[in-house]
């Protein structure tokens, strides 16, 4: 764990709030910008920090995908899907999860 990351948590709170808010905008360019910004945060932030924002990010990305105008370009949809896949992979894939014997109930 990097203590420097946690020093900037208030900044991350503001950034995530802004990026997620963009996904709810009526203009698809804004939605796409929010999706790309969330994608960059997923790439850069450690898993321990992303867990805090998981629900907000998932809700925002799903909203952006579910409220697409008919004229939307395929590449924009692909970016939103990629962001969702990256978030789920980083937070819930087996390679990122560490189980201890006492945590697993049989």
Coordinates of N, CA and C in Angstrom, one line a residue:
X1 N 0.8 -1.2 0.0 CA 0.0 0.0 0.0 C 0.9 1.2 0.0
X2 N 0.5 2.2 -0.8 CA 1.3 3.4 -0.9 C 0.6 4.5 -0.1
X3 N 1.2 5.0 0.9 CA 0.6 6.0 1.8 C 0.4 7.3 1.0
X4 N 1.2 7.6 0.0 CA 1.0 8.8 -0.8 C -0.3 8.9 -1.5
X5 N -0.8 7.7 -1.9 CA -2.2 7.7 -2.6 C -3.2 8.1 -1.6
X6 N -3.2 7.7 -0.4 CA -4.2 8.0 0.6 C -4.1 9.5 1.0
X7 N -3.0 10.2 0.8 CA -2.9 11.6 1.1 C -3.8 12.4 0.1
X8 N -4.0 11.9 -1.1 CA -4.7 12.6 -2.1 C -6.1 12.1 -2.3
X9 N -6.7 11.4 -1.3 CA -8.0 10.8 -1.4 C -9.1 11.8 -1.6
X10 N -9.0 13.0 -1.0 CA -10.0 14.1 -1.3 C -10.0 14.5 -2.7
X11 N -8.8 14.6 -3.3 CA -8.7 15.0 -4.7 C -9.4 13.9 -5.6
X12 N -9.1 12.6 -5.2 CA -9.7 11.5 -6.0 C -11.2 11.6 -5.8
X13 N -11.7 11.9 -4.6 CA -13.2 12.0 -4.4 C -13.8 13.0 -5.4
X14 N -13.2 14.2 -5.5 CA -13.7 15.2 -6.4 C -13.6 14.8 -7.8
X15 N -12.5 14.2 -8.2 CA -12.3 13.7 -9.6 C -13.4 12.7 -10.0
X16 N -13.5 11.7 -9.1 CA -14.5 10.6 -9.4 C -15.9 11.2 -9.5
X17 N -16.2 12.1 -8.6 CA -17.6 12.7 -8.6 C -17.8 13.5 -9.9
X18 N -16.8 14.2 -10.4 CA -16.9 14.9 -11.7 C -17.0 14.0 -12.9
X19 N -16.1 13.0 -12.9 CA -16.1 12.1 -14.0 C -17.4 11.3 -14.1
X20 N -17.9 10.8 -13.0 CA -19.2 10.1 -12.9 C -20.3 11.0 -13.3
X21 N -20.3 12.2 -12.9 CA -21.3 13.2 -13.3 C -21.4 13.4 -14.8
X22 N -20.3 13.4 -15.4 CA -20.2 13.5 -16.9 C -21.0 12.4 -17.6
X23 N -21.0 11.2 -17.0 CA -21.7 10.1 -17.6 C -23.2 10.3 -17.7
X24 N -23.7 11.2 -16.9 CA -25.2 11.4 -16.8 C -25.6 12.6 -17.7
X25 N -24.6 13.2 -18.4 CA -24.9 14.4 -19.2 C -25.7 14.0 -20.4
X26 N -26.5 14.9 -20.9 CA -27.4 14.6 -22.1 C -26.5 14.4 -23.4
X27 N -25.4 15.2 -23.4 CA -24.5 15.2 -24.6 C -23.6 14.0 -24.6
X28 N -23.6 13.2 -25.7 CA -22.8 12.0 -25.7 C -21.3 12.3 -25.6
X29 N -20.8 13.4 -26.1 CA -19.4 13.8 -26.0 C -19.0 13.9 -24.5
X30 N -19.9 14.4 -23.7 CA -19.6 14.5 -22.3 C -19.6 13.1 -21.6
X31 N -20.6 12.3 -22.0 CA -20.6 10.9 -21.5 C -19.3 10.2 -21.8
X32 N -18.9 10.3 -23.1 CA -17.7 9.6 -23.5 C -16.5 10.1 -22.7
X33 N -16.4 11.4 -22.5 CA -15.3 12.0 -21.7 C -15.3 11.4 -20.3
X34 N -16.5 11.3 -19.7 CA -16.6 10.7 -18.4 C -16.1 9.2 -18.4
X35 N -16.5 8.5 -19.4 CA -16.1 7.1 -19.5 C -14.6 7.0 -19.7
X36 N -14.0 7.8 -20.5 CA -12.6 7.8 -20.7 C -11.8 8.2 -19.5
X37 N -12.3 9.2 -18.8 CA -11.7 9.6 -17.5 C -11.7 8.5 -16.5
X38 N -12.9 7.9 -16.3 CA -13.0 6.8 -15.4 C -12.0 5.7 -15.8
X39 N -11.9 5.4 -17.1 CA -11.0 4.4 -17.6 C -9.6 4.7 -17.1
X40 N -9.2 5.9 -17.3 CA -7.8 6.3 -16.9 C -7.6 6.2 -15.4
X41 N -8.6 6.5 -14.6 CA -8.5 6.3 -13.2 C -8.3 4.9 -12.8
X42 N -9.1 4.0 -13.5 CA -9.0 2.6 -13.2 C -7.5 2.1 -13.5
X43 N -6.9 2.6 -14.6 CA -5.6 2.2 -14.9 C -4.6 2.7 -13.9
X44 N -4.8 3.9 -13.4 CA -3.7 4.5 -12.5 C -3.9 4.2 -11.0
X45 N -5.1 4.1 -10.5 CA -5.3 3.9 -9.1 C -5.2 2.5 -8.7
X46 N -4.6 2.3 -7.5 CA -4.5 0.9 -7.0 C -5.9 0.4 -6.6
X47 N -6.0 -0.9 -6.6 CA -7.3 -1.6 -6.3 C -7.9 -1.2 -5.0
X48 N -7.1 -1.0 -4.0 CA -7.5 -0.6 -2.7 C -8.3 0.7 -2.7
X49 N -7.9 1.6 -3.6 CA -8.6 2.9 -3.7 C -9.8 2.8 -4.5
X50 N -9.7 2.0 -5.6 CA -10.9 1.9 -6.5 C -12.1 1.3 -5.8
X51 N -11.8 0.4 -4.9 CA -12.9 -0.2 -4.2 C -13.9 0.8 -3.6
X52 N -13.4 1.9 -3.1 CA -14.2 3.0 -2.5 C -15.1 3.6 -3.6
X53 N -14.8 3.6 -4.8 CA -15.5 4.2 -5.9 C -16.3 3.3 -6.8
X54 N -16.2 2.0 -6.5 CA -16.8 1.0 -7.4 C -18.2 1.2 -7.7
X55 N -19.1 1.4 -6.7 CA -20.5 1.5 -7.0 C -20.8 2.8 -7.8
X56 N -20.2 3.9 -7.5 CA -20.4 5.1 -8.3 C -20.0 4.9 -9.8
X57 N -18.8 4.3 -9.9 CA -18.3 4.1 -11.3 C -19.2 3.2 -12.1
X58 N -19.6 2.1 -11.5 CA -20.4 1.1 -12.2 C -21.8 1.7 -12.6
X59 N -22.4 2.4 -11.6 CA -23.7 3.1 -11.9 C -23.6 4.1 -13.1
X60 N -22.5 4.8 -13.0 CA -22.3 5.9 -14.1 C -22.0 5.2 -15.4
X61 N -21.2 4.2 -15.5 CA -20.9 3.6 -16.8 C -22.1 2.9 -17.3
X62 N -22.9 2.2 -16.5 CA -24.1 1.5 -17.0 C -25.1 2.5 -17.4
X63 N -25.2 3.7 -16.7 CA -26.2 4.7 -17.2 C -25.8 5.2 -18.6
X64 N -24.5 5.5 -18.7 CA -24.0 6.0 -20.0 C -24.4 5.0 -21.1
X65 N -24.2 3.7 -20.9 CA -24.4 2.7 -21.9 C -25.9 2.6 -22.2
X66 N -26.7 2.7 -21.1 CA -28.2 2.5 -21.3 C -28.9 3.7 -21.8
X67 N -28.3 4.9 -21.9 CA -28.9 6.1 -22.4 C -28.2 6.6 -23.6
X68 N -28.0 5.8 -24.6 CA -27.3 6.1 -25.8 C -28.2 6.7 -26.8
X69 N -27.8 7.8 -27.5 CA -28.6 8.3 -28.6 C -28.4 7.4 -29.8
X70 N -29.3 7.4 -30.7 CA -29.2 6.5 -31.9 C -28.0 6.8 -32.8
X71 N -27.5 8.0 -32.8 CA -26.4 8.3 -33.7 C -25.0 8.0 -33.1
X72 N -25.0 7.4 -31.9 CA -23.7 7.2 -31.3 C -22.7 6.4 -32.1
X73 N -21.5 6.7 -32.1 CA -20.4 6.0 -32.9 C -20.0 4.7 -32.1
X74 N -19.8 3.7 -32.8 CA -19.4 2.4 -32.2 C -18.2 2.5 -31.3
X75 N -17.3 3.3 -31.7 CA -16.0 3.4 -30.8 C -16.3 4.0 -29.5
X76 N -17.3 4.9 -29.4 CA -17.7 5.4 -28.1 C -18.3 4.4 -27.2
X77 N -19.1 3.5 -27.8 CA -19.7 2.4 -27.0 C -18.7 1.4 -26.6
X78 N -17.7 1.2 -27.4 CA -16.6 0.3 -27.1 C -15.8 0.8 -25.9
X79 N -15.6 2.1 -25.9 CA -14.8 2.7 -24.8 C -15.6 2.5 -23.4
X80 N -16.9 2.8 -23.4 CA -17.7 2.6 -22.2 C -17.6 1.1 -21.8
X81 N -17.7 0.2 -22.7 CA -17.7 -1.2 -22.4 C -16.3 -1.6 -21.9
X82 N -15.3 -1.0 -22.5 CA -13.9 -1.3 -22.0 C -13.7 -0.8 -20.6
X83 N -14.2 0.3 -20.3 CA -14.1 0.9 -18.9 C -14.8 -0.1 -17.9
X84 N -16.0 -0.6 -18.2 CA -16.7 -1.5 -17.4 C -15.8 -2.8 -17.2
X85 N -15.3 -3.3 -18.3 CA -14.6 -4.6 -18.2 C -13.3 -4.4 -17.4
X86 N -12.6 -3.2 -17.5 CA -11.4 -3.0 -16.8 C -11.7 -2.9 -15.3
X87 N -12.8 -2.2 -14.9 CA -13.2 -2.0 -13.5 C -13.5 -3.4 -12.9
X88 N -14.3 -4.2 -13.5 CA -14.6 -5.5 -13.0 C -13.4 -6.4 -12.9
X89 N -12.6 -6.4 -14.0 CA -11.4 -7.2 -14.0 C -10.4 -6.8 -12.8
X90 N -10.2 -5.5 -12.6 CA -9.3 -5.1 -11.6 C -9.8 -5.4 -10.2
X91 N -11.1 -5.3 -10.0 CA -11.6 -5.4 -8.6 C -12.1 -6.8 -8.3
X92 N -12.4 -7.6 -9.3 CA -13.0 -8.9 -9.0 C -12.4 -10.2 -9.7
X93 N -11.3 -10.0 -10.4 CA -10.7 -11.1 -11.0 C -9.9 -11.9 -10.0
X94 N -9.7 -13.2 -10.2 CA -9.0 -14.1 -9.3 C -7.6 -13.6 -9.1
X95 N -6.9 -13.1 -10.1 CA -5.5 -12.7 -9.9 C -5.4 -11.5 -9.0
X96 N -6.4 -10.7 -8.7 CA -6.3 -9.6 -7.8 C -6.9 -9.9 -6.4
X97 N -7.6 -11.0 -6.3 CA -8.1 -11.3 -5.0 C -7.2 -12.2 -4.3
X98 N -7.0 -11.9 -3.0 CA -6.1 -12.8 -2.2 C -7.0 -13.4 -1.0
X99 N -7.0 -14.7 -1.0 CA -7.8 -15.3 0.0 C -6.9 -15.9 1.1
X100 N -7.2 -15.8 2.3 CA -6.5 -16.5 3.4 C -7.3 -17.7 3.8
X101 N -6.7 -18.7 4.3 CA -7.4 -19.9 4.7 C -8.5 -19.6 5.7
X102 N -8.3 -18.7 6.7 CA -9.2 -18.4 7.7 C -10.4 -17.5 7.2
X103 N -10.3 -17.0 6.0 CA -11.4 -16.2 5.4 C -12.4 -17.0 4.6
X104 N -12.0 -18.2 4.2 CA -12.8 -19.1 3.4 C -13.5 -20.1 4.3
X105 N -14.9 -20.0 4.1 CA -15.7 -21.0 4.9 C -16.0 -22.1 4.0
X106 N -16.0 -23.3 4.5 CA -16.3 -24.5 3.8 C -17.6 -25.1 4.2

